[in-house]
Amino acid sequence: MNYTLHQLQIYLKISELQSITKASEALHLTQPAVSIQLKNFQDQFPIPLTEVVGRRLFITDFGKEIATAAEKILNQVHEINYRTLAYQGKLFGRLKISVVSTGKYVMPYFMSDFMRRHEGVELVMDVTNKSIVVQSLEKNEVDFALVSVLPEKLHVDRMELMPNKLFYVSDYDRTLPKSIIKRNLFENIPLIYREPGSATRNAMEGFVDRNNYTVVKKMELTSNEAVKQAVISGLGCSIMPLIGIKNALRNQDLKIVPIKGLPIITNWNLIWLKSKNLSPVAVAFLEYLGQNKHQIIAEHFEWIHDFN
């Protein structure tokens, strides 16, 4: 057999996600490249690793055993690399972070220089909605989570990073009366929501309820990017985090509609369980943020203060 570590990594990701498309996205590879590597890997076994039923891909019982073996092999490879770096006196290990979907516009800027400084650190960052982020933290599957609203039932420590502002936005070409009654924005224009479990959706629903607005027409989409594109196309309006729409505002694809009580302002917080025994990598990352977060904000997020 001549399978490579790269093939093991690809196959393991396919087995985890049970989807070539999702695996290609997670690995930042093209779908054809992933399909070719899966075929090359499969060709080395006389028994099928996967099967397609309808349009869904399933892992066979034999394939599950190979996935378990692949995970063990890859973990041993990581261990070899880590021990080598430790022998050289370098920081090594994995840093696991779960990030709410809008946080993908924030977290990479707080990570990039740290990762460049420490080549022995491997980053595993999952981007999903708030409810899954909190579950990952509660199950101790990650070191840190990035959220804009603190979970109520977990005992966590936190480091506040930067403000998170949510504005009511419409497509740039939508004509609105100068003296429009704000209630009419919600009753007459479709309001586009994120999916249940999203912190942005919770903030929107809280604002609507506090003001006793009646939302007659609404839509639900499962990502911030999908909501943004829907608003740009004229399907409706939404209350959106400023951090994800900077370019759309500057390109005059979107515009902010002033409404009393907006923006909703929360804070991006990096949180971790109080009972968590932080790894040396996690401790080093917190120390790095404590020393550098203000500089990172000044370099990459000063523009936020242009919108109030």
Short mmCIF file of C-alpha atoms in Angstrom, two decimals:
data_model
loop_
_atom_site.label_atom_id
_atom_site.label_comp_id
_atom_site.label_asym_id
_atom_site.label_seq_id
_atom_site.Cartn_x
_atom_site.Cartn_y
_atom_site.Cartn_z
CA MET A 1 0.00 0.00 0.00
CA ASN A 2 1.20 3.49 -0.88
CA TYR A 3 -1.34 5.81 0.72
CA THR A 4 -0.06 9.19 1.85
CA LEU A 5 -0.66 11.25 4.98
CA HIS A 6 -2.51 13.73 2.76
CA GLN A 7 -4.91 10.99 1.65
CA LEU A 8 -5.45 9.92 5.26
CA GLN A 9 -6.30 13.50 6.23
CA ILE A 10 -8.76 13.85 3.36
CA TYR A 11 -10.41 10.51 3.99
CA LEU A 12 -10.73 11.21 7.72
CA LYS A 13 -12.44 14.53 7.01
CA ILE A 14 -14.82 12.88 4.51
CA SER A 15 -15.70 10.22 7.08
CA GLU A 16 -16.35 12.89 9.72
CA LEU A 17 -18.59 15.03 7.50
CA GLN A 18 -19.95 12.28 5.23
CA SER A 19 -19.73 14.69 2.33
CA ILE A 20 -17.07 15.35 -0.30
CA THR A 21 -18.35 18.90 -0.75
CA LYS A 22 -18.20 19.73 2.98
CA ALA A 23 -14.79 18.06 3.28
CA SER A 24 -13.41 20.12 0.40
CA GLU A 25 -14.67 23.32 2.06
CA ALA A 26 -13.24 22.36 5.45
CA LEU A 27 -9.84 21.51 3.92
CA HIS A 28 -9.83 24.50 1.56
CA LEU A 29 -9.44 22.21 -1.46
CA THR A 30 -11.45 21.93 -4.65
CA GLN A 31 -14.11 19.25 -4.81
CA PRO A 32 -12.45 17.48 -7.78
CA ALA A 33 -9.14 17.34 -5.88
CA VAL A 34 -10.83 15.71 -2.90
CA SER A 35 -12.70 13.25 -5.14
CA ILE A 36 -9.47 12.23 -6.89
CA GLN A 37 -7.65 11.65 -3.58
CA LEU A 38 -10.59 9.60 -2.28
CA LYS A 39 -10.52 7.43 -5.42
CA ASN A 40 -6.75 6.95 -5.19
CA PHE A 41 -7.10 5.97 -1.54
CA GLN A 42 -10.03 3.62 -2.23
CA ASP A 43 -8.14 1.89 -5.06
CA GLN A 44 -5.69 0.53 -2.50
CA PHE A 45 -8.40 -1.50 -0.72
CA PRO A 46 -10.37 -4.48 -2.08
CA ILE A 47 -13.39 -3.53 0.07
CA PRO A 48 -15.44 -0.33 -0.45
CA LEU A 49 -14.83 2.45 2.04
CA THR A 50 -17.90 4.47 1.03
CA GLU A 51 -21.19 3.97 -0.72
CA VAL A 52 -23.69 6.36 -2.28
CA VAL A 53 -27.39 5.81 -1.58
CA GLY A 54 -29.59 8.20 -3.49
CA ARG A 55 -27.46 11.33 -3.46
CA ARG A 56 -25.96 10.80 0.00
CA LEU A 57 -22.53 9.43 0.79
CA PHE A 58 -22.21 6.87 3.60
CA ILE A 59 -19.14 5.30 5.20
CA THR A 60 -19.18 1.50 5.18
CA ASP A 61 -18.40 -0.53 8.31
CA PHE A 62 -14.97 -1.30 6.88
CA GLY A 63 -14.55 2.39 6.02
CA LYS A 64 -15.29 3.33 9.63
CA GLU A 65 -12.53 1.01 10.83
CA ILE A 66 -10.09 2.56 8.36
CA ALA A 67 -11.11 6.04 9.54
CA THR A 68 -10.37 5.05 13.14
CA ALA A 69 -6.96 3.72 12.12
CA ALA A 70 -6.28 6.86 10.04
CA GLU A 71 -7.03 9.06 13.05
CA LYS A 72 -4.59 7.10 15.21
CA ILE A 73 -1.87 7.35 12.55
CA LEU A 74 -2.33 11.10 12.14
CA ASN A 75 -2.31 11.63 15.92
CA GLN A 76 0.98 9.73 16.13
CA VAL A 77 2.43 11.90 13.38
CA HIS A 78 1.36 15.01 15.29
CA GLU A 79 2.96 13.59 18.42
CA ILE A 80 6.26 13.06 16.60
CA ASN A 81 6.20 16.64 15.32
CA TYR A 82 5.30 18.03 18.73
CA ARG A 83 8.04 16.10 20.52
CA THR A 84 10.59 17.32 18.00
CA LEU A 85 9.56 20.93 18.54
CA ALA A 86 9.53 20.49 22.32
CA TYR A 87 13.06 19.12 22.17
CA GLN A 88 14.03 22.32 20.33
CA GLY A 89 12.42 24.44 23.05
CA LYS A 90 9.51 25.65 20.88
CA LEU A 91 5.83 26.02 21.73
CA PHE A 92 3.78 23.20 20.25
CA GLY A 93 0.30 21.68 20.38
CA ARG A 94 -3.23 22.19 19.11
CA LEU A 95 -5.40 25.21 19.78
CA LYS A 96 -9.12 24.48 19.36
CA ILE A 97 -11.55 27.38 19.03
CA SER A 98 -15.27 27.40 18.26
CA VAL A 99 -16.49 30.64 16.70
CA VAL A 100 -20.01 31.95 16.06
CA SER A 101 -20.50 32.47 12.34
CA THR A 102 -20.14 36.26 12.33
CA GLY A 103 -16.97 35.84 14.38
CA LYS A 104 -15.17 34.61 11.27
CA TYR A 105 -14.74 38.30 10.42
CA VAL A 106 -13.04 38.88 13.79
CA MET A 107 -11.09 35.88 15.10
CA PRO A 108 -8.56 35.42 12.26
CA TYR A 109 -7.08 38.87 12.93
CA PHE A 110 -6.45 37.94 16.56
CA MET A 111 -4.87 34.63 15.50
CA SER A 112 -2.64 35.36 12.51
CA ASP A 113 0.44 36.87 14.16
CA PHE A 114 0.34 34.36 17.02
CA MET A 115 0.32 31.50 14.51
CA ARG A 116 3.23 33.04 12.57
CA ARG A 117 5.26 33.32 15.76
CA HIS A 118 4.63 29.71 16.76
CA GLU A 119 4.98 27.35 13.80
CA GLY A 120 4.51 24.34 16.07
CA VAL A 121 0.97 25.34 16.98
CA GLU A 122 -1.84 23.79 14.97
CA LEU A 123 -5.12 25.70 14.82
CA VAL A 124 -8.49 23.94 14.68
CA MET A 125 -11.26 26.54 14.31
CA ASP A 126 -14.91 25.58 13.87
CA VAL A 127 -17.31 28.27 12.62
CA THR A 128 -20.98 27.62 13.41
CA ASN A 129 -23.98 29.12 15.20
CA LYS A 130 -24.07 30.09 18.86
CA SER A 131 -25.94 27.07 20.20
CA ILE A 132 -23.39 24.63 18.74
CA VAL A 133 -20.50 26.83 19.90
CA VAL A 134 -21.81 26.70 23.47
CA GLN A 135 -22.31 22.93 23.24
CA SER A 136 -18.70 22.47 22.11
CA LEU A 137 -17.48 24.49 25.07
CA GLU A 138 -19.77 22.70 27.53
CA LYS A 139 -18.53 19.30 26.32
CA ASN A 140 -14.91 20.45 26.73
CA GLU A 141 -14.26 19.82 23.02
CA VAL A 142 -12.52 23.18 22.55
CA ASP A 143 -10.14 25.43 24.44
CA PHE A 144 -11.98 28.68 23.70
CA ALA A 145 -15.17 30.01 22.15
CA LEU A 146 -15.81 33.40 20.56
CA VAL A 147 -19.30 34.76 21.30
CA SER A 148 -21.05 38.12 21.38
CA VAL A 149 -23.51 37.05 24.10
CA LEU A 150 -22.27 35.18 27.16
CA PRO A 151 -23.93 31.80 27.84
CA GLU A 152 -26.16 31.95 30.91
CA LYS A 153 -25.73 28.44 32.31
CA LEU A 154 -21.98 27.96 31.99
CA HIS A 155 -19.33 29.09 34.45
CA VAL A 156 -16.81 30.79 32.18
CA ASP A 157 -13.89 33.16 32.29
CA ARG A 158 -13.64 35.70 29.50
CA MET A 159 -11.46 38.20 27.74
CA GLU A 160 -13.33 41.06 26.11
CA LEU A 161 -11.98 41.80 22.66
CA MET A 162 -14.02 44.51 20.88
CA PRO A 163 -17.55 45.93 20.37
CA ASN A 164 -20.12 44.23 18.15
CA LYS A 165 -22.67 46.63 16.60
CA LEU A 166 -25.89 45.57 14.87
CA PHE A 167 -27.71 47.98 12.51
CA TYR A 168 -30.92 47.88 10.47
CA VAL A 169 -29.83 47.73 6.82
CA SER A 170 -31.48 47.73 3.41
CA ASP A 171 -30.29 47.50 -0.18
CA TYR A 172 -28.80 50.81 -1.29
CA ASP A 173 -31.37 51.50 -4.00
CA ARG A 174 -34.45 50.98 -1.83
CA THR A 175 -36.46 54.22 -1.67
CA LEU A 176 -37.65 55.10 1.81
CA PRO A 177 -39.66 58.21 2.79
CA LYS A 178 -37.64 60.73 4.77
CA SER A 179 -40.21 60.72 7.56
CA ILE A 180 -40.98 57.02 7.46
CA ILE A 181 -42.71 55.59 10.50
CA LYS A 182 -40.25 53.07 11.86
CA ARG A 183 -43.03 50.61 12.67
CA ASN A 184 -43.80 50.44 8.94
CA LEU A 185 -40.28 49.20 8.22
CA PHE A 186 -41.12 46.02 10.11
CA GLU A 187 -44.77 45.68 9.11
CA ASN A 188 -44.43 46.38 5.38
CA ILE A 189 -40.90 45.30 4.40
CA PRO A 190 -39.91 41.62 4.72
CA LEU A 191 -37.48 41.10 7.59
CA ILE A 192 -34.73 38.56 6.99
CA TYR A 193 -33.67 36.50 10.01
CA ARG A 194 -30.81 34.17 10.79
CA GLU A 195 -31.64 30.60 11.84
CA PRO A 196 -32.76 29.67 15.41
CA GLY A 197 -29.77 29.44 17.74
CA SER A 198 -28.01 32.42 16.18
CA ALA A 199 -27.04 35.25 18.54
CA THR A 200 -27.91 37.76 15.79
CA ARG A 201 -31.42 36.31 15.56
CA ASN A 202 -31.82 36.49 19.33
CA ALA A 203 -30.79 40.15 19.28
CA MET A 204 -33.25 40.91 16.45
CA GLU A 205 -36.13 39.16 18.17
CA GLY A 206 -35.36 40.96 21.42
CA PHE A 207 -35.40 44.35 19.67
CA VAL A 208 -38.69 43.60 17.88
CA ASP A 209 -40.34 42.37 21.09
CA ARG A 210 -39.15 45.32 23.20
CA ASN A 211 -40.68 47.76 20.69
CA ASN A 212 -43.87 45.73 20.14
CA TYR A 213 -43.31 45.68 16.39
CA THR A 214 -45.38 43.30 14.32
CA VAL A 215 -43.38 41.49 11.65
CA VAL A 216 -45.82 40.42 8.95
CA LYS A 217 -43.35 39.17 6.37
CA LYS A 218 -40.12 37.43 7.27
CA MET A 219 -37.54 35.05 5.81
CA GLU A 220 -34.99 32.79 7.48
CA LEU A 221 -31.49 32.08 6.14
CA THR A 222 -28.70 30.03 7.66
CA SER A 223 -25.64 32.27 7.35
CA ASN A 224 -24.70 35.91 7.69
CA GLU A 225 -23.38 35.90 4.12
CA ALA A 226 -26.69 34.55 2.80
CA VAL A 227 -28.61 37.25 4.67
CA LYS A 228 -26.30 39.93 3.28
CA GLN A 229 -26.78 38.77 -0.31
CA ALA A 230 -30.54 38.56 0.17
CA VAL A 231 -30.68 42.14 1.44
CA ILE A 232 -28.45 43.40 -1.38
CA SER A 233 -30.74 41.74 -3.93
CA GLY A 234 -33.76 43.56 -2.52
CA LEU A 235 -35.54 40.59 -0.93
CA GLY A 236 -35.95 42.48 2.32
CA CYS A 237 -34.15 44.21 5.17
CA SER A 238 -32.39 42.88 8.25
CA ILE A 239 -30.58 43.77 11.45
CA MET A 240 -26.98 42.78 10.80
CA PRO A 241 -23.59 42.91 12.54
CA LEU A 242 -21.52 45.77 11.19
CA ILE A 243 -18.39 43.61 11.16
CA GLY A 244 -19.71 41.53 8.25
CA ILE A 245 -20.99 44.30 5.97
CA LYS A 246 -18.14 46.84 5.81
CA ASN A 247 -17.36 46.30 2.14
CA ALA A 248 -21.03 46.22 1.16
CA LEU A 249 -21.54 49.60 2.84
CA ARG A 250 -18.48 51.15 1.24
CA ASN A 251 -19.42 49.76 -2.18
CA GLN A 252 -22.93 51.20 -1.74
CA ASP A 253 -24.58 47.79 -1.97
CA LEU A 254 -26.15 48.30 1.46
CA LYS A 255 -27.14 51.32 3.54
CA ILE A 256 -27.85 51.78 7.23
CA VAL A 257 -31.34 53.02 8.08
CA PRO A 258 -31.30 55.05 11.32
CA ILE A 259 -33.71 53.68 13.92
CA LYS A 260 -34.07 54.76 17.53
CA GLY A 261 -32.67 52.06 19.79
CA LEU A 262 -30.13 50.90 17.23
CA PRO A 263 -27.36 49.96 16.93
CA ILE A 264 -27.57 47.08 19.37
CA ILE A 265 -24.14 46.98 20.98
CA THR A 266 -22.66 43.86 22.52
CA ASN A 267 -19.04 42.77 22.86
CA TRP A 268 -16.98 40.02 21.30
CA ASN A 269 -15.72 37.83 24.12
CA LEU A 270 -13.24 34.99 24.08
CA ILE A 271 -14.52 32.60 26.74
CA TRP A 272 -13.36 29.38 28.37
CA LEU A 273 -14.62 27.12 31.14
CA LYS A 274 -13.57 28.18 34.63
CA SER A 275 -12.76 24.55 35.37
CA LYS A 276 -10.66 24.16 32.19
CA ASN A 277 -7.06 23.07 32.70
CA LEU A 278 -5.57 25.22 29.94
CA SER A 279 -2.74 23.79 27.86
CA PRO A 280 0.57 25.67 27.52
CA VAL A 281 -0.55 26.74 24.03
CA ALA A 282 -3.85 28.11 25.35
CA VAL A 283 -2.08 29.98 28.16
CA ALA A 284 0.41 31.44 25.67
CA PHE A 285 -2.44 32.59 23.43
CA LEU A 286 -4.18 34.40 26.30
CA GLU A 287 -0.91 36.10 27.22
CA TYR A 288 -0.44 37.13 23.59
CA LEU A 289 -3.95 38.62 23.42
CA GLY A 290 -3.47 40.48 26.69
CA GLN A 291 -0.36 42.13 25.30
CA ASN A 292 -1.49 42.74 21.72
CA LYS A 293 -5.29 43.01 21.42
CA HIS A 294 -5.38 46.83 21.52
CA GLN A 295 -2.81 47.05 18.73
CA ILE A 296 -4.73 44.49 16.66
CA ILE A 297 -7.96 46.46 17.09
CA ALA A 298 -6.24 49.72 16.13
CA GLU A 299 -4.72 48.17 13.01
CA HIS A 300 -7.74 46.25 11.72
CA PHE A 301 -10.94 47.53 13.33
CA GLU A 302 -10.58 51.28 13.85
CA TRP A 303 -13.12 51.81 11.03
CA ILE A 304 -15.92 50.55 13.30
CA HIS A 305 -15.98 53.91 15.08
CA ASP A 306 -17.05 55.56 11.81
CA PHE A 307 -20.53 54.06 12.31
CA ASN A 308 -22.66 55.04 15.29
#
